[in-house]
Short mmCIF file of C-alpha atoms (C1' of nucleotides) in Angstrom, two decimals:
data_model
loop_
_atom_site.label_atom_id
_atom_site.label_comp_id
_atom_site.label_asym_id
_atom_site.label_seq_id
_atom_site.Cartn_x
_atom_site.Cartn_y
_atom_site.Cartn_z
CA UNK A 1 -18.70 -19.48 -7.08
CA UNK A 2 -19.56 -16.99 -9.78
CA UNK A 3 -22.48 -14.93 -8.55
CA UNK A 4 -23.76 -13.70 -11.86
CA UNK A 5 -23.68 -15.43 -15.25
CA UNK A 6 -21.10 -13.91 -17.50
CA UNK A 7 -21.25 -13.34 -21.20
CA UNK A 8 -17.81 -14.54 -22.11
CA UNK A 9 -17.79 -12.70 -25.39
CA UNK A 10 -18.79 -9.26 -24.19
CA UNK A 11 -16.12 -6.62 -24.22
CA UNK A 12 -14.54 -5.73 -20.93
CA UNK A 13 -16.02 -2.59 -19.44
CA UNK A 14 -12.65 -0.90 -19.58
CA UNK A 15 -12.36 -1.75 -23.29
CA UNK A 16 -15.50 0.29 -23.91
CA UNK A 17 -15.21 3.01 -21.29
CA UNK A 18 -11.62 4.06 -21.99
CA UNK A 19 -11.99 4.51 -25.76
CA UNK A 20 -15.34 6.23 -25.22
CA UNK A 21 -13.63 8.64 -22.86
CA UNK A 22 -10.96 9.35 -25.45
CA UNK A 23 -13.64 10.00 -28.06
CA UNK A 24 -15.53 12.34 -25.74
CA UNK A 25 -12.37 14.32 -25.09
CA UNK A 26 -11.64 14.50 -28.79
CA UNK A 27 -15.17 15.76 -29.39
CA UNK A 28 -14.69 18.49 -26.79
CA UNK A 29 -11.34 19.59 -28.11
CA UNK A 30 -12.59 21.89 -30.89
CA UNK A 31 -14.85 23.69 -28.41
CA UNK A 32 -11.96 24.18 -26.01
CA UNK A 33 -9.68 25.29 -28.82
CA UNK A 34 -12.21 27.93 -29.83
CA UNK A 35 -11.81 29.50 -26.42
CA UNK A 36 -8.10 28.91 -25.93
CA UNK A 37 -8.60 26.45 -23.11
CA UNK A 38 -6.80 23.23 -22.40
CA UNK A 39 -8.67 20.32 -20.92
CA UNK A 40 -7.07 21.03 -17.56
CA UNK A 41 -7.99 24.70 -17.73
CA UNK A 42 -11.60 23.74 -18.40
CA UNK A 43 -11.49 21.29 -15.51
CA UNK A 44 -10.27 24.08 -13.24
CA UNK A 45 -12.97 26.49 -14.38
CA UNK A 46 -15.63 23.83 -13.99
CA UNK A 47 -14.60 22.71 -10.58
CA UNK A 48 -13.82 26.06 -9.02
CA UNK A 49 -17.33 27.23 -9.53
CA UNK A 50 -18.97 24.23 -7.96
CA UNK A 51 -17.11 24.09 -4.70
CA UNK A 52 -14.99 27.07 -3.67
CA UNK A 53 -11.67 25.57 -2.62
CA UNK A 54 -9.14 27.19 -0.41
CA UNK A 55 -5.93 25.48 -1.44
CA UNK A 56 -4.45 24.65 -4.82
CA UNK A 57 -3.58 21.18 -3.59
CA UNK A 58 -7.24 20.51 -2.84
CA UNK A 59 -8.21 21.72 -6.28
CA UNK A 60 -5.59 19.51 -7.89
CA UNK A 61 -6.82 16.48 -6.01
CA UNK A 62 -10.43 17.25 -6.90
CA UNK A 63 -9.72 17.15 -10.62
CA UNK A 64 -7.35 14.19 -10.32
CA UNK A 65 -4.31 16.21 -11.28
CA UNK A 66 -0.91 16.53 -9.78
CA UNK A 67 -0.50 19.73 -7.77
CA UNK A 68 2.53 20.71 -9.82
CA UNK A 69 0.60 20.31 -13.04
CA UNK A 70 -2.08 22.91 -12.46
CA UNK A 71 0.30 25.76 -11.66
CA UNK A 72 0.96 26.73 -15.27
CA UNK A 73 -2.78 26.42 -15.85
CA UNK A 74 -3.53 28.80 -12.98
CA UNK A 75 -0.83 31.19 -14.21
CA UNK A 76 -2.50 31.33 -17.59
CA UNK A 77 -6.04 31.72 -16.31
CA UNK A 78 -4.93 34.42 -13.89
CA UNK A 79 -3.06 36.38 -16.57
CA UNK A 80 -6.20 36.29 -18.70
CA UNK A 81 -8.30 37.67 -15.88
CA UNK A 82 -10.42 34.55 -15.55
CA UNK A 83 -9.52 33.90 -11.94
CA UNK A 84 -7.76 35.62 -9.07
CA UNK A 85 -5.17 34.14 -6.76
CA UNK A 86 -4.41 36.06 -3.59
CA UNK A 87 -2.72 35.08 -0.35
CA UNK A 88 -5.02 34.15 2.49
CA UNK A 89 -4.58 36.86 5.18
CA UNK A 90 -4.98 34.20 7.86
CA UNK A 91 -2.24 31.99 6.43
CA UNK A 92 -0.19 33.68 3.79
CA UNK A 93 1.14 30.38 2.47
CA UNK A 94 -2.30 29.65 1.07
CA UNK A 95 -3.59 31.15 -2.18
CA UNK A 96 -7.31 31.84 -2.27
CA UNK A 97 -8.72 31.00 -5.68
CA UNK A 98 -11.87 32.52 -7.10
CA UNK A 99 -13.32 32.92 -10.55
CA UNK A 100 -13.89 36.38 -11.90
CA UNK A 101 -17.18 37.14 -13.58
CA UNK A 102 -15.38 36.75 -16.91
CA UNK A 103 -14.23 33.33 -15.77
CA UNK A 104 -17.72 32.31 -14.78
CA UNK A 105 -19.08 33.57 -18.07
CA UNK A 106 -16.52 31.66 -20.11
CA UNK A 107 -17.18 28.53 -18.08
CA UNK A 108 -20.90 28.78 -18.78
CA UNK A 109 -20.37 29.31 -22.49
CA UNK A 110 -17.98 26.42 -22.86
CA UNK A 111 -19.99 24.07 -20.70
CA UNK A 112 -23.11 24.76 -22.75
CA UNK A 113 -21.27 24.02 -25.97
CA UNK A 114 -19.71 20.86 -24.56
CA UNK A 115 -22.98 19.55 -23.23
CA UNK A 116 -24.72 20.33 -26.49
CA UNK A 117 -22.28 18.02 -28.23
CA UNK A 118 -22.83 15.42 -25.58
CA UNK A 119 -26.57 15.64 -26.00
CA UNK A 120 -26.12 14.91 -29.67
CA UNK A 121 -24.14 11.82 -28.78
CA UNK A 122 -26.66 10.78 -26.14
CA UNK A 123 -29.30 11.12 -28.82
CA UNK A 124 -27.94 7.86 -30.22
CA UNK A 125 -29.46 5.89 -27.37
CA UNK A 126 -33.22 5.56 -26.94
CA UNK A 127 -34.78 8.34 -24.90
CA UNK A 128 -36.26 5.80 -22.53
CA UNK A 129 -32.79 4.49 -21.70
CA UNK A 130 -31.01 7.79 -21.30
CA UNK A 131 -32.01 8.56 -17.74
CA UNK A 132 -31.11 5.08 -16.56
CA UNK A 133 -27.80 5.25 -18.36
CA UNK A 134 -26.84 8.61 -16.85
CA UNK A 135 -27.91 7.53 -13.38
CA UNK A 136 -25.91 4.30 -13.62
CA UNK A 137 -22.90 6.07 -15.02
CA UNK A 138 -23.00 8.57 -12.19
CA UNK A 139 -23.22 5.76 -9.64
CA UNK A 140 -20.27 3.90 -11.11
CA UNK A 141 -18.29 7.12 -11.33
CA UNK A 142 -18.91 7.95 -7.69
CA UNK A 143 -18.11 4.44 -6.53
CA UNK A 144 -14.93 4.38 -8.56
CA UNK A 145 -13.79 7.69 -7.10
CA UNK A 146 -14.61 6.82 -3.52
CA UNK A 147 -12.65 3.57 -3.61
CA UNK A 148 -9.50 4.30 -5.55
CA UNK A 149 -7.81 1.18 -6.85
CA UNK A 150 -10.73 -1.19 -6.48
CA UNK B 1 -32.68 25.06 -31.06
CA UNK B 2 -31.76 22.96 -28.04
CA UNK B 3 -33.59 19.70 -28.50
CA UNK B 4 -33.45 18.39 -24.96
CA UNK B 5 -33.51 20.29 -21.67
CA UNK B 6 -30.10 20.43 -20.06
CA UNK B 7 -29.26 20.07 -16.43
CA UNK B 8 -26.70 22.82 -16.17
CA UNK B 9 -25.19 21.39 -13.03
CA UNK B 10 -24.62 17.85 -14.17
CA UNK B 11 -21.07 16.78 -14.77
CA UNK B 12 -19.91 16.57 -18.33
CA UNK B 13 -19.99 13.05 -19.66
CA UNK B 14 -16.26 13.15 -20.22
CA UNK B 15 -15.71 14.20 -16.62
CA UNK B 16 -17.33 10.96 -15.51
CA UNK B 17 -16.31 8.58 -18.26
CA UNK B 18 -12.60 9.38 -18.30
CA UNK B 19 -11.98 8.99 -14.56
CA UNK B 20 -14.16 5.89 -14.53
CA UNK B 21 -12.00 4.43 -17.28
CA UNK B 22 -8.90 5.19 -15.27
CA UNK B 23 -10.39 3.49 -12.24
CA UNK B 24 -11.36 0.43 -14.26
CA UNK B 25 -7.83 0.13 -15.59
CA UNK B 26 -6.43 0.50 -12.11
CA UNK B 27 -8.76 -2.24 -10.93
CA UNK B 28 -7.54 -4.55 -13.67
CA UNK B 29 -3.89 -3.88 -13.06
CA UNK B 30 -3.37 -6.38 -10.21
CA UNK B 31 -4.94 -9.12 -12.31
CA UNK B 32 -2.66 -8.33 -15.22
CA UNK B 33 0.37 -8.11 -12.93
CA UNK B 34 -0.38 -11.58 -11.60
CA UNK B 35 0.06 -12.93 -15.11
CA UNK B 36 2.89 -10.69 -16.23
CA UNK B 37 0.79 -8.88 -18.80
CA UNK B 38 0.69 -5.21 -19.66
CA UNK B 39 -2.59 -3.62 -20.63
CA UNK B 40 -1.51 -3.60 -24.25
CA UNK B 41 -0.54 -7.28 -24.11
CA UNK B 42 -3.97 -8.10 -22.72
CA UNK B 43 -5.59 -6.02 -25.45
CA UNK B 44 -3.65 -8.01 -28.04
CA UNK B 45 -4.62 -11.37 -26.55
CA UNK B 46 -8.25 -10.30 -26.28
CA UNK B 47 -8.55 -8.98 -29.76
CA UNK B 48 -6.60 -11.63 -31.62
CA UNK B 49 -8.97 -14.30 -30.52
CA UNK B 50 -12.10 -12.48 -31.57
CA UNK B 51 -11.17 -11.63 -35.10
CA UNK B 52 -8.14 -13.29 -36.69
CA UNK B 53 -6.21 -10.46 -38.25
CA UNK B 54 -3.69 -10.75 -40.99
CA UNK B 55 -1.54 -7.71 -40.47
CA UNK B 56 0.01 -6.13 -37.43
CA UNK B 57 -1.12 -2.73 -38.60
CA UNK B 58 -4.73 -3.89 -38.60
CA UNK B 59 -4.33 -5.28 -35.10
CA UNK B 60 -2.81 -2.02 -33.91
CA UNK B 61 -5.65 -0.01 -35.36
CA UNK B 62 -8.23 -2.35 -33.86
CA UNK B 63 -6.93 -1.77 -30.35
CA UNK B 64 -6.36 1.95 -30.94
CA UNK B 65 -2.61 1.66 -30.67
CA UNK B 66 0.20 2.93 -32.80
CA UNK B 67 1.63 0.20 -35.03
CA UNK B 68 5.11 0.85 -33.65
CA UNK B 69 3.91 0.40 -30.12
CA UNK B 70 2.71 -3.16 -30.30
CA UNK B 71 5.94 -4.57 -31.70
CA UNK B 72 7.65 -4.93 -28.34
CA UNK B 73 4.41 -6.42 -27.04
CA UNK B 74 4.33 -9.00 -29.82
CA UNK B 75 8.01 -9.78 -29.26
CA UNK B 76 7.30 -10.52 -25.62
CA UNK B 77 4.18 -12.61 -26.23
CA UNK B 78 5.95 -14.57 -28.96
CA UNK B 79 8.98 -15.29 -26.77
CA UNK B 80 6.65 -16.59 -24.09
CA UNK B 81 4.96 -18.95 -26.51
CA UNK B 82 1.59 -17.21 -26.29
CA UNK B 83 1.36 -16.38 -29.96
CA UNK B 84 3.14 -17.19 -33.22
CA UNK B 85 4.22 -14.78 -35.88
CA UNK B 86 5.16 -16.22 -39.26
CA UNK B 87 5.50 -14.70 -42.70
CA UNK B 88 2.52 -15.10 -44.97
CA UNK B 89 3.63 -17.39 -47.85
CA UNK B 90 1.45 -15.36 -50.21
CA UNK B 91 3.01 -12.04 -49.24
CA UNK B 92 6.12 -12.42 -47.19
CA UNK B 93 5.99 -8.83 -45.96
CA UNK B 94 2.99 -9.78 -43.86
CA UNK B 95 3.27 -11.57 -40.52
CA UNK B 96 0.39 -13.93 -39.75
CA UNK B 97 -0.52 -13.73 -36.09
CA UNK B 98 -2.24 -16.50 -34.20
CA UNK B 99 -2.64 -17.37 -30.55
CA UNK B 100 -1.23 -20.62 -29.28
CA UNK B 101 -3.39 -22.78 -27.06
CA UNK B 102 -1.40 -21.42 -24.12
CA UNK B 103 -2.23 -17.92 -25.28
CA UNK B 104 -5.90 -18.72 -25.53
CA UNK B 105 -5.86 -20.32 -22.12
CA UNK B 106 -4.17 -17.33 -20.52
CA UNK B 107 -6.59 -14.98 -22.24
CA UNK B 108 -9.56 -16.92 -20.86
CA UNK B 109 -8.15 -16.97 -17.34
CA UNK B 110 -7.38 -13.27 -17.28
CA UNK B 111 -10.63 -12.26 -18.92
CA UNK B 112 -12.61 -14.24 -16.37
CA UNK B 113 -10.75 -12.55 -13.52
CA UNK B 114 -11.17 -9.11 -15.06
CA UNK B 115 -14.86 -9.56 -15.68
CA UNK B 116 -15.38 -10.94 -12.18
CA UNK B 117 -14.07 -7.67 -10.83
CA UNK B 118 -16.24 -5.74 -13.22
CA UNK B 119 -19.29 -7.69 -12.11
CA UNK B 120 -18.56 -6.66 -8.56
CA UNK B 121 -18.46 -3.03 -9.66
CA UNK B 122 -21.62 -3.42 -11.71
CA UNK B 123 -23.23 -4.83 -8.59
CA UNK B 124 -23.31 -1.25 -7.34
CA UNK B 125 -26.08 -0.35 -9.76
CA UNK B 126 -29.57 -1.84 -9.44
CA UNK B 127 -30.02 -5.13 -11.27
CA UNK B 128 -32.93 -3.70 -13.22
CA UNK B 129 -30.69 -0.96 -14.62
CA UNK B 130 -27.67 -3.04 -15.49
CA UNK B 131 -28.85 -4.37 -18.82
CA UNK B 132 -29.93 -0.94 -20.01
CA UNK B 133 -26.66 0.55 -18.88
CA UNK B 134 -24.55 -2.03 -20.68
CA UNK B 135 -26.62 -1.75 -23.85
CA UNK B 136 -26.39 2.05 -23.83
CA UNK B 137 -22.68 1.97 -23.12
CA UNK B 138 -22.13 -0.41 -25.98
CA UNK B 139 -24.12 1.83 -28.31
CA UNK B 140 -22.17 4.93 -27.35
CA UNK B 141 -18.92 3.02 -27.65
CA UNK B 142 -19.75 1.84 -31.13
CA UNK B 143 -20.93 5.26 -32.27
CA UNK B 144 -17.84 6.90 -30.87
CA UNK B 145 -15.58 4.47 -32.66
CA UNK B 146 -17.35 4.68 -35.99
CA UNK B 147 -17.17 8.47 -36.08
CA UNK B 148 -13.76 9.39 -34.80
CA UNK B 149 -13.51 12.99 -33.70
CA UNK B 150 -17.20 13.75 -33.45
"C1'" DT C 1 7.01 3.24 -56.32
"C1'" DA C 2 4.20 1.47 -52.53
"C1'" DT C 3 3.59 -1.32 -48.41
"C1'" DT C 4 4.78 -4.29 -44.05
"C1'" DG C 5 7.25 -4.50 -40.38
"C1'" DT C 6 11.04 -2.62 -37.75
"C1'" DT C 7 14.27 0.58 -35.49
"C1'" DA C 8 15.79 5.10 -33.94
"C1'" DT C 9 14.63 9.57 -32.58
"C1'" DA C 10 12.08 13.32 -30.71
"C1'" DC C 11 8.36 15.01 -28.23
"C1'" DT C 12 4.67 15.30 -24.77
"C1'" DC C 13 2.87 14.27 -20.61
"C1'" DT C 14 3.43 13.07 -15.90
"C1'" DA C 15 5.62 12.27 -11.58
"C1'" DT C 16 9.71 13.08 -8.29
"C1'" DA C 17 12.61 15.81 -5.96
"C1'" DA C 18 14.53 20.12 -4.56
"C1'" DC C 19 13.68 25.04 -3.27
"C1'" DT C 20 11.04 29.41 -1.04
"C1'" DA C 21 8.16 31.44 2.01
"C1'" DT C 22 5.48 31.20 5.60
"C1'" DA C 23 3.95 28.98 9.91
"C1'" DT D 1 9.90 21.08 11.84
"C1'" DA D 2 6.17 21.09 8.88
"C1'" DT D 3 3.18 22.80 5.05
"C1'" DA D 4 1.59 25.55 0.48
"C1'" DG D 5 3.16 26.77 -3.42
"C1'" DT D 6 6.69 26.81 -6.92
"C1'" DT D 7 10.52 25.41 -9.94
"C1'" DA D 8 13.70 22.08 -12.03
"C1'" DT D 9 14.68 17.57 -13.28
"C1'" DA D 10 13.96 12.99 -14.72
"C1'" DG D 11 11.10 9.30 -16.27
"C1'" DA D 12 7.33 7.02 -18.85
"C1'" DG D 13 4.56 6.88 -22.59
"C1'" DT D 14 3.62 8.21 -27.24
"C1'" DA D 15 4.15 9.70 -31.87
"C1'" DT D 16 7.29 10.89 -35.98
"C1'" DA D 17 10.57 9.83 -39.11
"C1'" DA D 18 13.95 6.98 -41.26
"C1'" DC D 19 15.17 2.17 -42.69
"C1'" DA D 20 15.16 -2.76 -44.70
"C1'" DA D 21 12.59 -6.29 -47.00
"C1'" DT D 22 9.24 -7.49 -50.20
"C1'" DA D 23 5.89 -6.58 -53.71
#
DNA sequence: TATTGTTATACTCTATAACTATA
DNA sequence: TATAGTTATAGAGTATAACAATA
């Protein structure tokens, strides 16, 4: 009943992916530290720019965070002039979030540094395999996010 | 000085790998629950069989856990007859760890179930890409573990 | 004195529940 | 009453430090 032959001795995917994720975060940390950003703050900066979101709850969900957890992050980013948070005139319960130009600039700087480090790591796998790897990873990521708990 | 061209809009590796790891763990959880195992307990069972280790500290390091954290895990597995823990006659500070046949059997059962689920997830990427993906993932995993904090 | 395993403690991260202000 | 955002509290998970046994 097993569709595909299994290599009984290979490591579980999770046993490779989870530690790799930890290592990637650790590699990013010095870059984030240099700019006084936490991982969550960087996630906010990254995500806000891609898709302008209208509610904090939607932002929290998008970066897989609890809505209560990003509030201190937003407070900090706002006080540093990296984003603005103003009540929506149409529904004053809602806070409209948008990056300032300083916020966008910082995001670009940090992202470039982060991805430079990643490129160095990706350099460990043959150039011919890189594209396939990234495409597959993206597919698995999207599948895993679209079907939570599968 | 940038070796490879960067796609400025692609997600950071960490932003894909970390959530994917979370999703993989979540997917394993029901399997582990069925057998009364925590993730750490499964990690212990998996790793003990591959390379017989002589000290608990070495086991802890191998599965990226704190040495104090696996003690309760070992207590539980021992009380359930899945592994034995006896003092090394040559150095009675050291506890020799070995799986019982029941432990090995449980490990095999759970690993098969876990990897079945993983195969279903891997089925989402084209068959021609799978081998390359797994090979690349393994390479990155090994590099990331051999150079902690890079 | 150094090391293995253990226990006790403190700390960080995360989730839950309660509160406010708007609707 | 219901919802967005916020605050306060409690819980889980993790790391740090102190301890006993052995070398």
